[in-house]
Amino acid sequence: MRRLRPETRWAYVFLLPWLIGLVVFQAGPMLASLVLSFTRYDLIGAPEFAGTANYARMLEDPRVSRAIGNTVVYTLLHVPLAIAFALALALVLNRVTGRAAGAFRTIFYLPSMTPYVAVGVLFLFLLNGQAGMVNQFLALFGIEGPQWTTDPDWILMGIVLMSLWNLGSTTIILFAALRNVPRELSEAAMIDGAGTWQRFRAVTLPMISSALFFVVIINTIASLQMFDQVYTMFFGNQVAQQSYGDAALFYVVYLFQQAFQFLHMGYASALAWVLFLVIAAITLVQVKVGNRLVYYEAEEHAG
Amino acid sequence: MTAAEPVRAPGRAGPARAAAPAPDPAGRGTRKVFFLTVLAAASVIFLYPFVWLVVASLKPRDRTFSDPFLPWPVPFRPENYAAVWDAAPMLAWLVNTVVVGVAAALAVTLSSAFVAFGFAYFRFPGRNLIFGSVLATMMLPAAVTLVPTFLIWNAAGLTGTQVPLWAGNLFGSAFYIFLLRQFLLGVPRYVFEAARVDGASYLDLFRRIALPLSRPALIIAFVFELKASWFDLMKPLIYLQDPALYTLPRGLKAVVDQFYQGGDPKWEIVLAASVVTTLPLVVVFFLGQRYFVQGIATTGRR
């Protein structure tokens, strides 16, 4: 081996923790999980080669399609709603300056400091069909609220509602982006006679497009991996699990059950790899689309 | 990589600039009142569930759902909190959560800073490639490595202990490495070179210059990882069997299963346990608030 300069050797010393972690906890497990996905493995015997049986089984497993359906519906509802509400909040925050904005920002972030298990517990009570606060509130307007936590047709909607309590970080990211929009641009547009909507559409939106794009990606990825709140509310207890069937079955919940309840490590690995491919593909597509839609300040200066 | 977008150099972190006084057309006052009203209404929506939780946890069981819009407990029943302490080992769970959380946060902060210094200071063959691996793992869903990671800890004989809850953090984490590297790139190089001329070793550069200078970024990494560890339900579900070793989220899940879903409904205990699980973190948030806000705005961590 060629002798390395001492500086280079030291560089690798500093990188060593990362490199070890990369091999042992990232790349290694990724590959291991790919290999395991082609086996049957229950932790007791040695893994048995099973070809593509796990993947074939996924195609036929009705619980997989149910879990995918629930997860996709949740994501399609949560992401646009969460971003629309967060953007609205951030826009209003941006109109009040100084201490007030800071105080409100703190309040909006507080729900995000509630551990997901506690969020799940809290919403089991708030969404309670008979006596929960949400339905008591609706009753004030003469609306009879649904059985959010037990009616299979309404469980997902209840989960979406719960997820909208947690807009803190998305709001903060969008608010920070709005604060970076040079006021001169908006003022110039105003002088040119642009109305509020036109200014938002032609100035603000392009200037915060990279932040918007970023929150779409992180919210999508997080939604696809929803676990804690749902598991707290609807799983882990057999009495609870039976009553509402699979109405609250999310993909990662099913993956977790297969791996650690049924010890189907091979099947769980196949589920995991499909999730990885889906998330990688979504990220890639979003980046491609994003590059076309997002306005990057730097490009303009470079060009 | 897209995750890089919102990250800014340390000098520009924080609120970008003081708001310039805008031209003051007529009607600005009433509009401001309107905006403040909207924000106040939103605040009520975000805060009221907390209020309800605390109030309900201080009422007797048969009143849990009564008067949901009354923001104080009638009748007042603080004994619920004593009952929680008897029903579940809350104190042990709290101690476990703090110990695991601090271990996880310290491990990830120091190791990430160590690696980040390597990326920021040195120029060496393969640097961009290795840094690319940092960026690539940012989007790697944790669920993908769940099974093999479990097999590793199982092979090491460490399942059933708290070690898997924090020891993986000893190798740095992509988000924090990225954050700290950005921060260190903002330190003028001559600061390091001057110390080198004075005979400082590379380890000295890291310990005496890089670490103290990146204190704000270190605090961001620490508070975020503390929060992440305090939130974590999945790892304790996988690795812990003995209730004495549970962290608060895992313990709270056990409390829910027994006293909400199970045949022995004691809602007041579930509610009080939820408050105990949440409150310490809210205190941490108020102490480290500006680091949270900066951290979210610069890294997009949730």
Coordinates of C-alpha atoms in Angstrom, one line a residue:
Chain A
M1 CA 0.0 0.0 0.0
R2 CA 1.1 3.5 -0.9
R3 CA 2.2 5.5 2.1
L4 CA -0.3 8.2 2.9
R5 CA 0.6 11.7 3.9
P6 CA 0.2 12.1 7.6
E7 CA -2.5 14.7 7.0
T8 CA -4.5 12.2 4.9
R9 CA -4.0 9.6 7.6
W10 CA -5.4 11.9 10.2
A11 CA -8.3 12.8 7.9
Y12 CA -9.3 9.1 7.8
V13 CA -8.9 8.9 11.6
F14 CA -11.6 11.6 11.9
L15 CA -13.8 9.9 9.3
L16 CA -13.4 6.5 10.9
P17 CA -16.5 6.6 13.1
W18 CA -18.6 7.4 10.1
L19 CA -17.0 4.7 7.9
I20 CA -17.5 2.1 10.6
G21 CA -21.1 3.2 11.1
L22 CA -21.7 3.2 7.3
V23 CA -20.6 -0.4 6.9
V24 CA -22.1 -1.8 10.1
F25 CA -25.3 0.1 10.5
Q26 CA -26.2 1.4 7.0
A27 CA -24.7 -0.3 3.9
G28 CA -24.2 -3.7 5.6
P29 CA -27.8 -3.9 6.9
M30 CA -29.2 -2.6 3.5
L31 CA -27.4 -5.5 1.8
A32 CA -28.3 -8.0 4.5
S33 CA -31.9 -7.0 4.3
L34 CA -31.8 -7.5 0.5
V35 CA -30.3 -11.0 0.9
L36 CA -32.8 -11.8 3.7
S37 CA -35.7 -10.8 1.5
F38 CA -35.0 -13.9 -0.6
T39 CA -35.0 -16.2 2.4
R40 CA -37.3 -17.7 5.0
Y41 CA -35.9 -16.8 8.4
D42 CA -37.6 -17.1 11.8
L43 CA -34.5 -16.4 14.1
I44 CA -34.5 -20.0 15.3
G45 CA -33.1 -22.0 12.4
A46 CA -30.7 -20.7 9.7
P47 CA -32.1 -18.6 6.9
E48 CA -33.5 -20.8 4.1
F49 CA -33.3 -19.7 0.5
A50 CA -36.8 -19.0 -0.8
G51 CA -36.2 -17.3 -4.1
T52 CA -38.7 -14.6 -4.8
A53 CA -41.4 -16.3 -2.7
N54 CA -41.6 -13.3 -0.3
Y55 CA -42.2 -10.9 -3.1
A56 CA -44.8 -13.1 -4.7
R57 CA -46.5 -13.4 -1.3
M58 CA -46.6 -9.6 -1.0
L59 CA -48.6 -9.5 -4.2
E60 CA -51.2 -11.9 -2.8
D61 CA -51.3 -10.7 0.8
P62 CA -54.5 -8.8 1.3
R63 CA -53.1 -7.1 4.4
V64 CA -50.2 -5.7 2.3
S65 CA -52.6 -4.1 -0.2
R66 CA -54.7 -2.8 2.7
A67 CA -51.6 -1.4 4.4
I68 CA -50.4 0.3 1.2
G69 CA -53.9 1.6 0.5
N70 CA -54.2 3.2 4.0
T71 CA -50.7 4.6 3.9
V72 CA -51.2 6.1 0.4
V73 CA -54.6 7.6 1.2
Y74 CA -53.1 9.1 4.5
T75 CA -50.1 10.5 2.7
L76 CA -52.2 12.0 -0.1
L77 CA -54.5 13.7 2.5
H78 CA -51.9 14.7 5.0
V79 CA -49.2 16.2 2.8
P80 CA -51.3 18.7 0.9
L81 CA -53.4 19.6 3.9
A82 CA -50.5 20.0 6.2
I83 CA -48.5 22.1 3.8
A84 CA -51.5 24.3 2.9
F85 CA -52.3 25.0 6.6
A86 CA -48.6 25.5 7.5
L87 CA -48.1 27.9 4.6
A88 CA -51.2 29.9 5.6
L89 CA -49.9 30.1 9.1
A90 CA -46.4 31.1 7.9
L91 CA -47.8 33.8 5.6
V92 CA -49.9 35.3 8.4
L93 CA -46.9 35.0 10.8
N94 CA -44.8 36.9 8.3
R95 CA -47.3 39.8 8.4
V96 CA -46.9 40.4 12.1
T97 CA -43.4 41.2 13.1
G98 CA -41.3 41.1 16.2
R99 CA -42.2 39.6 19.5
A100 CA -45.7 38.5 18.5
A101 CA -44.4 36.4 15.6
G102 CA -41.9 34.7 17.9
A103 CA -44.5 33.9 20.5
F104 CA -47.0 32.5 18.0
R105 CA -44.2 30.5 16.4
T106 CA -43.5 29.0 19.8
I107 CA -47.1 28.1 20.4
F108 CA -47.4 26.5 16.9
Y109 CA -44.4 24.4 17.6
L110 CA -45.4 23.2 21.1
P111 CA -47.5 20.2 19.8
S112 CA -44.4 19.0 18.1
M113 CA -42.8 18.6 21.5
T114 CA -45.4 16.0 22.5
P115 CA -44.0 12.5 22.2
Y116 CA -46.0 10.6 19.5
V117 CA -47.2 8.0 22.0
A118 CA -48.7 10.8 24.1
V119 CA -50.2 12.4 20.9
G120 CA -51.8 9.0 20.2
V121 CA -53.2 8.7 23.7
L122 CA -54.5 12.3 23.7
F123 CA -56.3 11.8 20.4
L124 CA -57.9 8.5 21.5
F125 CA -59.7 10.7 24.1
L126 CA -60.3 13.8 21.9
L127 CA -61.6 11.7 19.0
N128 CA -63.7 9.4 21.2
G129 CA -67.0 9.0 19.4
Q130 CA -69.3 9.2 22.3
A131 CA -67.9 11.9 24.4
G132 CA -64.6 13.2 22.9
M133 CA -64.0 16.9 22.7
V134 CA -64.0 17.0 18.9
N135 CA -67.5 15.5 18.6
Q136 CA -68.7 17.7 21.5
F137 CA -67.4 20.7 19.6
L138 CA -69.2 19.5 16.4
A139 CA -72.4 19.1 18.5
L140 CA -72.3 22.8 19.3
F141 CA -73.1 23.3 15.6
G142 CA -75.7 20.5 15.6
I143 CA -73.4 18.1 13.8
E144 CA -73.3 14.5 14.9
G145 CA -69.6 13.6 14.7
P146 CA -68.6 10.1 13.5
Q147 CA -67.0 7.3 15.6
W148 CA -63.5 8.4 14.8
T149 CA -61.7 5.7 16.7
T150 CA -63.9 2.7 16.1
D151 CA -65.7 3.1 12.7
P152 CA -63.5 1.6 10.1
D153 CA -64.7 4.2 7.5
W154 CA -63.6 7.1 9.7
I155 CA -60.4 5.9 11.4
L156 CA -58.1 7.2 8.7
M157 CA -59.8 10.6 8.7
G158 CA -59.3 10.8 12.4
I159 CA -55.6 10.0 12.0
V160 CA -55.3 12.7 9.3
L161 CA -57.1 15.2 11.7
M162 CA -54.6 14.2 14.4
S163 CA -51.7 14.7 12.1
L164 CA -52.8 18.3 11.4
W165 CA -52.2 19.2 15.0
N166 CA -48.5 18.8 14.3
L167 CA -47.6 21.6 11.8
G168 CA -44.8 23.2 13.9
S169 CA -41.7 22.3 12.0
T170 CA -43.3 22.7 8.5
T171 CA -44.5 26.2 9.6
I172 CA -41.1 27.2 10.9
I173 CA -39.3 26.1 7.7
L174 CA -41.8 28.0 5.5
F175 CA -41.7 31.0 7.8
A176 CA -37.9 31.1 7.7
A177 CA -38.1 30.9 3.9
L178 CA -40.6 33.8 3.8
R179 CA -38.4 35.9 6.0
N180 CA -35.6 35.5 3.4
V181 CA -37.7 36.9 0.6
P182 CA -36.3 40.3 -0.1
R183 CA -39.0 42.9 0.6
E184 CA -37.8 45.0 -2.3
L185 CA -39.0 42.5 -4.8
S186 CA -42.5 42.5 -3.4
E187 CA -42.4 46.3 -3.2
A188 CA -41.3 46.6 -6.7
A189 CA -44.1 44.4 -7.8
M190 CA -46.5 46.5 -5.8
I191 CA -45.3 49.7 -7.5
D192 CA -45.9 48.0 -10.8
G193 CA -49.5 47.5 -9.7
A194 CA -49.5 43.8 -8.8
G195 CA -52.3 42.8 -6.4
T196 CA -51.8 40.7 -3.3
W197 CA -52.5 37.4 -5.1
Q198 CA -50.3 38.3 -8.1
R199 CA -47.5 39.3 -5.8
F200 CA -47.9 36.0 -3.9
R201 CA -48.0 34.0 -7.2
A202 CA -45.2 35.8 -9.0
V203 CA -42.8 36.8 -6.3
T204 CA -43.3 35.0 -3.0
L205 CA -44.1 31.5 -4.3
P206 CA -41.1 31.3 -6.6
M207 CA -38.8 32.6 -3.9
I208 CA -39.9 30.0 -1.3
S209 CA -40.3 27.2 -3.9
S210 CA -37.1 25.3 -2.7
A211 CA -38.4 25.4 0.9
L212 CA -41.9 24.3 -0.2
F213 CA -40.4 21.5 -2.2
F214 CA -38.3 20.4 0.7
V215 CA -41.2 20.2 3.1
V216 CA -43.2 18.2 0.5
I217 CA -40.4 15.7 0.4
I218 CA -39.8 15.3 4.1
N219 CA -43.6 15.2 4.9
T220 CA -44.1 12.6 2.2
I221 CA -41.3 10.4 3.5
A222 CA -42.5 10.8 7.1
S223 CA -46.1 10.0 6.2
L224 CA -45.1 6.8 4.4
Q225 CA -43.3 5.7 7.6
M226 CA -46.1 6.6 10.0
F227 CA -45.9 4.3 13.0
D228 CA -45.8 5.6 16.5
Q229 CA -49.2 7.4 16.9
V230 CA -51.1 4.7 15.0
Y231 CA -49.5 1.8 16.8
T232 CA -50.2 3.5 20.2
M233 CA -53.9 4.0 19.3
F234 CA -54.8 0.8 17.5
F235 CA -52.2 -1.9 18.0
G236 CA -50.2 -3.9 20.5
N237 CA -53.2 -4.9 22.4
Q238 CA -55.3 -7.9 21.2
V239 CA -58.6 -6.6 22.4
A240 CA -58.1 -3.4 20.5
Q241 CA -56.6 -5.1 17.5
Q242 CA -59.7 -7.2 16.8
S243 CA -62.4 -4.7 16.9
Y244 CA -61.6 -2.4 13.9
G245 CA -59.9 -4.9 11.6
D246 CA -57.2 -3.4 9.5
A247 CA -58.7 0.0 9.1
A248 CA -55.6 1.5 10.8
L249 CA -53.0 -0.8 9.3
F250 CA -50.1 1.3 8.0
Y251 CA -47.3 -0.1 6.0
V252 CA -44.6 0.2 8.7
V253 CA -46.9 -1.2 11.3
Y254 CA -47.4 -4.3 9.2
L255 CA -43.7 -4.5 8.6
F256 CA -43.1 -4.3 12.3
Q257 CA -45.7 -7.0 13.0
Q258 CA -44.3 -9.3 10.5
A259 CA -40.7 -8.9 11.8
F260 CA -41.2 -8.7 15.6
Q261 CA -44.6 -10.3 16.3
F262 CA -44.6 -13.2 13.7
L263 CA -40.8 -13.3 13.4
H264 CA -41.0 -13.5 9.6
M265 CA -37.7 -11.8 9.1
G266 CA -37.4 -12.7 5.4
Y267 CA -40.9 -11.4 4.6
A268 CA -40.3 -8.3 6.7
S269 CA -37.1 -7.6 4.8
A270 CA -38.9 -7.9 1.5
L271 CA -41.5 -5.4 2.8
A272 CA -38.7 -3.1 3.9
W273 CA -36.9 -3.2 0.5
V274 CA -40.1 -2.4 -1.4
L275 CA -40.6 0.6 1.0
F276 CA -37.0 1.6 0.3
L277 CA -37.4 1.4 -3.4
V278 CA -40.7 3.4 -3.3
I279 CA -39.2 6.1 -1.1
A280 CA -36.1 6.3 -3.3
A281 CA -38.3 6.5 -6.4
I282 CA -40.5 9.2 -4.9
T283 CA -37.5 11.2 -3.8
L284 CA -36.0 10.9 -7.3
V285 CA -39.2 11.9 -9.1
Q286 CA -39.7 14.8 -6.7
V287 CA -36.2 16.0 -7.3
K288 CA -36.6 15.7 -11.1
V289 CA -39.9 17.6 -11.0
G290 CA -38.6 20.0 -8.4
N291 CA -35.7 20.9 -10.5
R292 CA -38.1 22.1 -13.2
L293 CA -40.5 23.9 -10.8
V294 CA -38.1 25.3 -8.2
Y295 CA -36.6 28.7 -8.6
Y296 CA -33.0 28.7 -7.5
E297 CA -31.5 32.1 -6.8
A298 CA -27.9 30.9 -7.5
E299 CA -28.7 29.8 -11.1
E300 CA -29.7 33.2 -12.0
H301 CA -26.5 34.8 -10.7
A302 CA -24.5 32.1 -12.4
G303 CA -26.2 32.5 -15.7
Chain B
M1 CA -29.0 16.7 -2.5
T2 CA -32.3 18.3 -1.7
A3 CA -31.9 18.1 2.0
A4 CA -29.1 20.6 1.6
E5 CA -31.4 23.3 0.4
P6 CA -32.5 25.0 3.5
V7 CA -29.1 24.8 5.2
R8 CA -27.3 28.1 5.5
A9 CA -23.9 29.0 6.5
P10 CA -23.7 29.7 10.3
G11 CA -23.3 33.4 9.9
R12 CA -26.7 33.6 8.2
A13 CA -28.6 31.1 10.4
G14 CA -31.1 32.8 12.6
P15 CA -33.7 35.3 11.4
A16 CA -32.3 36.8 8.3
R17 CA -32.7 40.4 8.9
A18 CA -34.7 42.9 10.9
A19 CA -37.9 43.6 9.1
A20 CA -37.6 46.8 7.1
P21 CA -40.3 49.3 7.8
A22 CA -42.8 48.9 5.0
P23 CA -44.7 51.7 3.4
D24 CA -47.7 52.3 5.6
P25 CA -50.8 52.5 3.5
A26 CA -54.1 53.2 5.1
G27 CA -55.9 50.2 6.6
R28 CA -52.7 48.6 7.8
G29 CA -53.8 48.8 11.4
T30 CA -57.0 47.0 10.8
R31 CA -55.3 44.4 8.7
K32 CA -52.8 43.8 11.5
V33 CA -55.6 43.3 14.0
F34 CA -57.1 40.7 11.5
F35 CA -53.8 38.8 11.3
L36 CA -53.4 38.8 15.0
T37 CA -56.9 37.5 15.4
V38 CA -56.2 34.6 13.0
L39 CA -53.0 33.8 14.8
A40 CA -54.8 33.9 18.2
A41 CA -57.5 31.6 16.9
A42 CA -54.9 29.1 15.6
S43 CA -53.1 29.3 18.9
V44 CA -56.2 28.2 20.7
I45 CA -56.6 25.2 18.4
F46 CA -52.9 24.2 19.0
L47 CA -52.9 24.8 22.7
Y48 CA -56.3 23.6 23.8
P49 CA -55.6 19.9 23.5
F50 CA -52.8 20.4 26.0
V51 CA -55.1 22.3 28.3
W52 CA -57.7 19.5 28.0
L53 CA -55.1 16.9 28.7
V54 CA -53.9 18.5 31.9
V55 CA -57.4 19.4 33.1
A56 CA -58.7 15.9 32.4
S57 CA -55.7 14.3 34.2
L58 CA -56.7 16.3 37.3
K59 CA -60.4 15.1 37.4
P60 CA -62.0 11.9 38.7
R61 CA -62.6 9.2 36.1
D62 CA -66.4 9.7 35.8
R63 CA -65.8 13.4 34.9
T64 CA -63.0 12.8 32.3
F65 CA -65.3 13.7 29.4
S66 CA -67.5 16.2 31.1
D67 CA -67.3 20.0 30.5
P68 CA -64.6 19.6 27.8
F69 CA -64.5 23.4 27.3
L70 CA -64.0 24.3 30.9
P71 CA -60.3 25.1 31.2
W72 CA -59.9 24.1 34.8
P73 CA -60.6 20.8 36.6
V74 CA -63.9 20.4 38.5
P75 CA -63.7 18.6 40.8
F76 CA -60.0 18.9 41.4
R77 CA -58.4 15.5 41.9
P78 CA -54.6 15.8 42.0
E79 CA -54.5 12.4 43.7
N80 CA -54.5 10.9 40.2
Y81 CA -50.8 11.7 40.0
A82 CA -50.1 9.7 43.2
A83 CA -52.2 6.9 41.7
V84 CA -50.0 6.8 38.6
W85 CA -46.9 6.5 40.7
D86 CA -48.5 3.4 42.4
A87 CA -49.8 1.9 39.2
A88 CA -46.6 2.1 37.1
P89 CA -42.9 2.7 37.8
M90 CA -43.1 6.2 36.3
L91 CA -40.0 7.4 38.2
A92 CA -37.8 4.6 36.9
W93 CA -39.1 5.2 33.4
L94 CA -38.3 8.9 33.7
V95 CA -34.8 8.1 34.9
N96 CA -34.3 5.6 32.1
T97 CA -35.5 8.1 29.5
V98 CA -33.2 10.8 30.7
V99 CA -30.2 8.4 30.9
V100 CA -30.8 6.9 27.4
G101 CA -31.6 10.3 26.0
V102 CA -28.5 12.0 27.3
A103 CA -26.3 9.0 26.2
A104 CA -27.9 9.1 22.7
A105 CA -27.6 12.8 22.4
L106 CA -24.0 13.0 23.7
A107 CA -22.9 10.1 21.6
V108 CA -24.3 11.5 18.4
T109 CA -23.2 15.1 19.0
L110 CA -19.6 14.2 19.8
S111 CA -19.1 11.6 17.1
S112 CA -20.8 13.8 14.4
A113 CA -18.6 16.8 15.4
F114 CA -15.5 14.6 15.1
V115 CA -16.5 13.4 11.6
A116 CA -17.7 16.8 10.6
F117 CA -14.3 18.3 11.5
G118 CA -12.7 15.6 9.3
F119 CA -14.8 16.7 6.3
A120 CA -14.4 20.5 7.0
Y121 CA -10.7 20.7 7.7
F122 CA -8.9 18.1 5.6
R123 CA -8.5 17.7 1.9
F124 CA -7.9 14.1 0.9
P125 CA -8.6 11.7 -1.8
G126 CA -12.2 10.3 -1.7
R127 CA -13.6 13.2 0.3
N128 CA -16.4 14.0 -2.0
L129 CA -17.3 10.4 -2.5
I130 CA -17.5 9.8 1.3
F131 CA -19.4 13.0 1.9
G132 CA -21.8 11.8 -0.8
S133 CA -22.4 8.7 1.4
V134 CA -23.4 11.1 4.2
L135 CA -25.9 12.8 2.0
A136 CA -27.2 9.5 0.6
T137 CA -28.1 8.1 4.0
M138 CA -30.1 11.1 5.0
M139 CA -33.1 9.8 3.1
L140 CA -32.6 6.2 4.0
P141 CA -35.8 5.1 5.8
A142 CA -35.0 3.6 9.2
A143 CA -37.5 0.8 8.5
V144 CA -35.2 -0.7 5.8
T145 CA -32.5 -1.5 8.2
L146 CA -34.8 -2.5 11.1
V147 CA -34.4 -6.3 10.8
P148 CA -30.6 -6.6 10.2
T149 CA -29.9 -4.0 12.9
F150 CA -32.0 -6.2 15.3
L151 CA -30.0 -9.2 14.1
I152 CA -26.7 -7.4 14.9
W153 CA -27.7 -6.5 18.4
N154 CA -29.2 -9.9 18.9
A155 CA -25.9 -11.5 17.8
A156 CA -24.1 -9.2 20.2
G157 CA -26.3 -10.5 23.0
L158 CA -27.5 -6.9 23.7
T159 CA -31.2 -7.3 23.1
G160 CA -33.1 -6.9 26.3
T161 CA -30.7 -4.1 27.3
Q162 CA -30.9 -0.4 26.7
V163 CA -27.6 -0.4 24.7
P164 CA -29.3 -0.6 21.2
L165 CA -31.3 2.5 22.1
W166 CA -28.2 4.7 22.0
A167 CA -25.0 2.9 20.9
G168 CA -25.8 3.2 17.2
N169 CA -25.3 6.9 17.7
L170 CA -21.6 6.5 18.4
F171 CA -20.9 6.6 14.7
G172 CA -22.3 10.0 13.8
S173 CA -25.6 10.8 12.1
A174 CA -25.8 12.2 8.6
F175 CA -28.0 15.3 9.5
Y176 CA -25.8 16.4 12.3
I177 CA -22.5 15.8 10.4
F178 CA -23.9 17.9 7.6
L179 CA -25.0 20.7 10.0
L180 CA -21.7 20.7 11.9
R181 CA -19.6 20.6 8.7
Q182 CA -21.5 23.6 7.3
F183 CA -20.9 25.4 10.6
L184 CA -17.2 24.6 10.6
L185 CA -16.8 25.6 7.0
G186 CA -17.7 29.1 8.2
V187 CA -14.7 29.2 10.5
P188 CA -11.9 31.1 8.8
R189 CA -9.1 28.7 7.9
Y190 CA -6.3 30.9 9.3
V191 CA -7.7 30.2 12.8
F192 CA -6.7 26.6 12.4
E193 CA -3.5 27.3 10.6
A194 CA -2.3 29.7 13.3
A195 CA -2.8 27.0 15.9
R196 CA -1.0 24.5 13.7
V197 CA 2.0 26.9 13.5
D198 CA 2.0 27.1 17.2
G199 CA 2.4 23.3 17.3
A200 CA -1.2 22.2 18.0
S201 CA -2.0 18.6 16.9
Y202 CA -5.0 17.8 14.8
L203 CA -6.8 16.5 17.9
D204 CA -6.0 19.8 19.6
L205 CA -7.6 21.6 16.6
F206 CA -10.7 19.6 17.1
R207 CA -10.9 19.8 20.9
R208 CA -9.6 23.4 21.5
I209 CA -11.0 25.2 18.4
A210 CA -13.6 23.3 16.4
L211 CA -15.6 22.1 19.4
P212 CA -15.8 25.4 21.3
L213 CA -16.5 27.4 18.1
S214 CA -19.4 25.1 17.0
R215 CA -21.2 25.3 20.4
P216 CA -24.5 26.6 19.0
A217 CA -24.6 23.8 16.4
L218 CA -23.6 21.2 19.0
I219 CA -26.5 22.3 21.2
I220 CA -28.9 22.1 18.2
A221 CA -27.7 18.5 17.6
F222 CA -28.0 17.7 21.3
V223 CA -31.5 19.0 21.8
F224 CA -32.8 17.4 18.6
E225 CA -31.4 14.0 19.5
L226 CA -32.6 14.3 23.0
K227 CA -36.1 14.9 21.6
A228 CA -35.8 12.1 19.1
S229 CA -34.7 9.7 21.8
W230 CA -37.5 10.9 24.1
F231 CA -40.0 10.3 21.3
D232 CA -38.8 6.8 20.2
L233 CA -41.3 4.0 20.6
M234 CA -40.1 1.5 18.0
K235 CA -36.6 0.7 19.4
P236 CA -37.9 0.2 23.0
L237 CA -40.7 -2.0 21.6
I238 CA -38.1 -4.1 19.8
Y239 CA -35.3 -4.3 22.3
L240 CA -36.8 -4.0 25.8
Q241 CA -38.8 -6.8 27.5
D242 CA -38.3 -6.0 31.2
P243 CA -40.7 -3.2 32.2
A244 CA -38.0 -1.9 34.7
L245 CA -35.9 -0.9 31.7
Y246 CA -38.7 0.9 29.8
T247 CA -38.4 4.5 28.7
L248 CA -41.4 6.8 29.1
P249 CA -43.0 6.3 25.6
R250 CA -42.7 2.5 26.0
G251 CA -44.1 2.7 29.5
L252 CA -46.9 4.9 28.4
K253 CA -47.8 2.4 25.7
A254 CA -48.0 -0.3 28.4
V255 CA -50.2 1.9 30.5
V256 CA -52.5 2.5 27.6
D257 CA -52.7 -1.2 26.9
Q258 CA -53.6 -2.0 30.5
F259 CA -55.8 0.9 31.6
Y260 CA -57.4 2.2 28.4
Q261 CA -57.7 -0.7 25.9
G262 CA -57.6 -3.5 28.5
G263 CA -60.4 -4.7 30.8
D264 CA -59.4 -2.4 33.6
P265 CA -60.3 1.2 32.5
K266 CA -58.5 3.8 34.6
W267 CA -58.4 6.8 32.2
E268 CA -57.2 9.2 34.8
I269 CA -54.0 7.2 35.1
V270 CA -53.5 7.1 31.3
L271 CA -53.9 10.8 31.2
A272 CA -51.7 11.6 34.1
A273 CA -49.0 9.3 32.7
S274 CA -49.3 11.2 29.3
V275 CA -48.7 14.5 31.1
V276 CA -45.6 13.0 32.9
T277 CA -44.3 11.8 29.6
T278 CA -44.7 15.2 27.9
L279 CA -44.0 17.8 30.5
P280 CA -40.2 17.4 30.8
L281 CA -39.8 17.8 27.1
V282 CA -41.9 20.9 27.0
V283 CA -39.6 22.3 29.7
V284 CA -36.5 21.4 27.7
F285 CA -38.1 23.1 24.7
F286 CA -38.6 26.4 26.6
L287 CA -35.0 26.3 27.8
G288 CA -33.6 25.5 24.4
Q289 CA -36.2 27.2 22.3
R290 CA -34.0 29.3 20.0
Y291 CA -31.9 26.2 19.2
F292 CA -34.9 24.3 18.2
V293 CA -36.2 27.1 15.9
Q294 CA -32.7 27.6 14.4
G295 CA -32.2 23.8 14.0
I296 CA -35.5 23.3 12.2
A297 CA -35.0 26.3 9.9
T298 CA -31.5 25.1 9.0
T299 CA -31.8 21.3 8.9
G300 CA -35.5 20.6 8.4
R301 CA -35.4 18.0 11.2
R302 CA -38.7 17.6 12.7

